C-alpha atoms as a printed R data frame, in Angstrom:
    type eleno elety resid chain resno       x       y       z
1   ATOM     1    CA   UNK     A     1  52.874 -47.442 -21.221
2   ATOM     2    CA   UNK     A     2  53.742 -43.791 -20.287
3   ATOM     3    CA   UNK     A     3  50.609 -42.696 -22.183
4   ATOM     4    CA   UNK     A     4  48.121 -44.032 -19.532
5   ATOM     5    CA   UNK     A     5  49.649 -41.920 -16.510
6   ATOM     6    CA   UNK     A     6  49.418 -38.798 -18.809
7   ATOM     7    CA   UNK     A     7  45.765 -39.700 -19.544
8   ATOM     8    CA   UNK     A     8  44.867 -40.219 -15.922
9   ATOM     9    CA   UNK     A     9  46.715 -36.837 -14.917
10  ATOM    10    CA   UNK     A    10  44.769 -34.954 -17.644
11  ATOM    11    CA   UNK     A    11  41.446 -36.679 -16.428
12  ATOM    12    CA   UNK     A    12  42.186 -35.724 -12.813
13  ATOM    13    CA   UNK     A    13  42.989 -32.150 -13.977
14  ATOM    14    CA   UNK     A    14  39.509 -31.954 -15.846
15  ATOM    15    CA   UNK     A    15  37.724 -33.190 -12.847
16  ATOM    16    CA   UNK     A    16  39.475 -30.819 -10.556
17  ATOM    17    CA   UNK     A    17  38.685 -27.895 -12.979
18  ATOM    18    CA   UNK     A    18  34.968 -29.117 -13.188
19  ATOM    19    CA   UNK     A    19  34.779 -29.216  -9.384
20  ATOM    20    CA   UNK     A    20  36.127 -25.758  -9.051
21  ATOM    21    CA   UNK     A    21  33.846 -24.500 -11.520
22  ATOM    22    CA   UNK     A    22  30.890 -26.110  -9.897
23  ATOM    23    CA   UNK     A    23  31.994 -24.497  -6.627
24  ATOM    24    CA   UNK     A    24  32.271 -21.161  -8.325
25  ATOM    25    CA   UNK     A    25  28.800 -21.608  -9.930
26  ATOM    26    CA   UNK     A    26  27.158 -22.487  -6.592
27  ATOM    27    CA   UNK     A    27  28.806 -19.715  -4.951
28  ATOM    28    CA   UNK     A    28  27.510 -17.229  -7.326
29  ATOM    29    CA   UNK     A    29  23.939 -18.721  -7.149
30  ATOM    30    CA   UNK     A    30  24.085 -18.472  -3.371
31  ATOM    31    CA   UNK     A    31  25.218 -14.787  -3.598
32  ATOM    32    CA   UNK     A    32  22.424 -14.090  -6.080
33  ATOM    33    CA   UNK     A    33  19.879 -15.639  -3.777
34  ATOM    34    CA   UNK     A    34  21.365 -13.599  -0.745
35  ATOM    35    CA   UNK     A    35  21.129 -10.314  -2.898
36  ATOM    36    CA   UNK     A    36  17.417 -11.064  -3.988
37  ATOM    37    CA   UNK     A    37  16.536 -11.895  -0.500
38  ATOM    38    CA   UNK     A    38  17.794  -8.624   0.590
39  ATOM    39    CA   UNK     A    39  16.134  -6.761  -2.155
40  ATOM    40    CA   UNK     A    40  12.778  -8.566  -1.179
41  ATOM    41    CA   UNK     A    41  13.183  -7.708   2.487
42  ATOM    42    CA   UNK     A    42  13.717  -4.036   1.594
43  ATOM    43    CA   UNK     A    43  10.780  -4.038  -0.712
44  ATOM    44    CA   UNK     A    44   8.584  -5.575   1.855
45  ATOM    45    CA   UNK     A    45   9.605  -3.160   4.415
46  ATOM    46    CA   UNK     A    46   8.775  -0.178   1.916
47  ATOM    47    CA   UNK     A    47   5.429  -1.888   1.040
48  ATOM    48    CA   UNK     A    48   4.476  -2.136   4.623
49  ATOM    49    CA   UNK     A    49   5.310   1.247   5.461
50  ATOM    50    CA   UNK     A    50   3.586   2.602   2.439
51  ATOM    51    CA   UNK     A    51   0.550   0.428   3.587
52  ATOM    52    CA   UNK     A    52   0.360   1.778   7.152
53  ATOM    53    CA   UNK     A    53   0.529   5.277   5.657
54  ATOM    54    CA   UNK     A    54  -2.352   4.515   3.125
55  ATOM    55    CA   UNK     A    55  -4.214   3.118   5.889
56  ATOM    56    CA   UNK     A    56  -3.772   6.389   7.961
57  ATOM    57    CA   UNK     A    57  -4.647   8.703   5.001
58  ATOM    58    CA   UNK     A    58  -7.622   6.417   4.224
59  ATOM    59    CA   UNK     A    59  -8.980   6.718   7.779
60  ATOM    60    CA   UNK     A    60  -8.586  10.494   7.909
61  ATOM    61    CA   UNK     A    61 -10.541  10.601   4.632
62  ATOM    62    CA   UNK     A    62 -13.248   8.445   6.151
63  ATOM    63    CA   UNK     A    63 -13.534  10.501   9.144
64  ATOM    64    CA   UNK     A    64 -13.890  13.565   6.804
65  ATOM    65    CA   UNK     A    65 -16.739  11.945   4.949
66  ATOM    66    CA   UNK     A    66 -18.378  10.866   8.218
67  ATOM    67    CA   UNK     A    67 -18.114  14.559   9.385
68  ATOM    68    CA   UNK     A    68 -19.554  15.807   6.037
69  ATOM    69    CA   UNK     A    69 -22.469  13.526   6.313
70  ATOM    70    CA   UNK     A    70 -23.147  14.487   9.892
71  ATOM    71    CA   UNK     A    71 -23.089  18.075   8.900
72  ATOM    72    CA   UNK     A    72 -25.273  17.552   5.942
73  ATOM    73    CA   UNK     A    73 -27.895  15.666   8.346
74  ATOM    74    CA   UNK     A    74 -27.721  18.515  10.925
75  ATOM    75    CA   UNK     A    75 -28.223  21.087   8.179
76  ATOM    76    CA   UNK     A    76 -31.225  19.239   6.938
77  ATOM    77    CA   UNK     A    77 -32.948  19.770  10.360
78  ATOM    78    CA   UNK     A    78 -31.811  16.369  12.204
79  ATOM    79    CA   UNK     A    79 -30.670  16.793  15.776
80  ATOM    80    CA   UNK     A    80 -26.710  16.493  16.097
81  ATOM    81    CA   UNK     A    81 -26.849  13.709  18.533
82  ATOM    82    CA   UNK     A    82 -29.154  11.792  16.262
83  ATOM    83    CA   UNK     A    83 -26.965  12.500  13.206
84  ATOM    84    CA   UNK     A    84 -23.863  11.059  15.200
85  ATOM    85    CA   UNK     A    85 -25.764   7.886  16.318
86  ATOM    86    CA   UNK     A    86 -26.749   7.303  12.565
87  ATOM    87    CA   UNK     A    87 -23.247   7.604  11.568
88  ATOM    88    CA   UNK     A    88 -22.038   5.193  14.347
89  ATOM    89    CA   UNK     A    89 -24.729   2.733  13.358
90  ATOM    90    CA   UNK     A    90 -23.848   2.807   9.802
91  ATOM    91    CA   UNK     A    91 -20.160   2.181  10.817
92  ATOM    92    CA   UNK     A    92 -21.162  -0.755  13.082
93  ATOM    93    CA   UNK     A    93 -23.137  -2.156  10.350
94  ATOM    94    CA   UNK     A    94 -20.420  -1.994   7.795
95  ATOM    95    CA   UNK     A    95 -17.974  -3.609  10.459
96  ATOM    96    CA   UNK     A    96 -20.156  -6.470  10.820
97  ATOM    97    CA   UNK     A    97 -20.358  -7.098   6.990
98  ATOM    98    CA   UNK     A    98 -16.782  -6.925   6.828
99  ATOM    99    CA   UNK     A    99 -16.157  -9.159   9.818
100 ATOM   100    CA   UNK     A   100 -18.798 -11.663   8.198
101 ATOM   101    CA   UNK     A   101 -16.454 -11.614   4.994
102 ATOM   102    CA   UNK     A   102 -13.371 -12.009   6.990
103 ATOM   103    CA   UNK     A   103 -14.610 -14.865   8.976
104 ATOM   104    CA   UNK     A   104 -16.010 -16.759   5.882
105 ATOM   105    CA   UNK     A   105 -12.920 -16.382   4.023
106 ATOM   106    CA   UNK     A   106 -10.608 -17.365   6.988
107 ATOM   107    CA   UNK     A   107 -11.519 -21.115   6.448
108 ATOM   108    CA   UNK     A   108  -9.583 -20.979   3.028
109 ATOM   109    CA   UNK     A   109  -6.123 -20.069   5.108
110 ATOM   110    CA   UNK     A   110  -6.274 -23.698   6.535
111 ATOM   111    CA   UNK     A   111  -5.702 -24.948   2.891
112 ATOM   112    CA   UNK     A   112  -8.806 -27.439   3.372
113 ATOM   113    CA   UNK     A   113  -8.563 -29.245  -0.003
114 ATOM   114    CA   UNK     A   114  -4.973 -29.936   0.710
115 ATOM   115    CA   UNK     A   115  -5.468 -31.188   4.028
116 ATOM   116    CA   UNK     A   116  -8.186 -33.578   2.853
117 ATOM   117    CA   UNK     A   117  -5.835 -34.920   0.066
118 ATOM   118    CA   UNK     A   118  -3.262 -35.418   2.586
119 ATOM   119    CA   UNK     A   119  -5.395 -37.510   5.096
120 ATOM   120    CA   UNK     A   120  -5.072 -41.359   4.919
121 ATOM   121    CA   UNK     A   121  -8.064 -43.121   3.398
122 ATOM   122    CA   UNK     A   122  -9.664 -45.216   6.201
123 ATOM   123    CA   UNK     A   123  -9.428 -48.998   5.392
124 ATOM   124    CA   UNK     A   124 -12.637 -50.914   5.274
125 ATOM   125    CA   UNK     A   125 -13.165 -52.892   8.401
126 ATOM   126    CA   UNK     A   126 -12.739 -56.630   8.092
127 ATOM   127    CA   UNK     A   127 -16.136 -58.469   8.320
128 ATOM   128    CA   UNK     A   128 -15.515 -61.028  10.891
129 ATOM   129    CA   UNK     A   129 -18.670 -63.046   9.983
130 ATOM   130    CA   UNK     A   130 -16.839 -64.174   6.674
131 ATOM   131    CA   UNK     A   131 -14.748 -66.813   8.426
């Protein structure tokens, strides 16, 4: 009769050890997730900073190309004002094309197929004439 309580005590000890191990594992996973979240935040900050710097560098390069193009047009007997207006018109046309691309693609940001799949299917109206 004394074997039964010892078995219960050993089972209780096993359950307690399992519970402590589970707590340790969950703590380790939460710590890992926190560390990875921190590293992801630092990476995002670095990427955004690099993207802003890249944008500035590309903007100055674009302005340099425009200046060289305007200078080339002036050297080929085009008035300076006409060359500048031509460069501005080209930039505006490029801006319109990019705007159209952005506007066309913005519809996909709304997850249209997912929204359609989540809408309830309308039930067919009951025909009152069948009574």
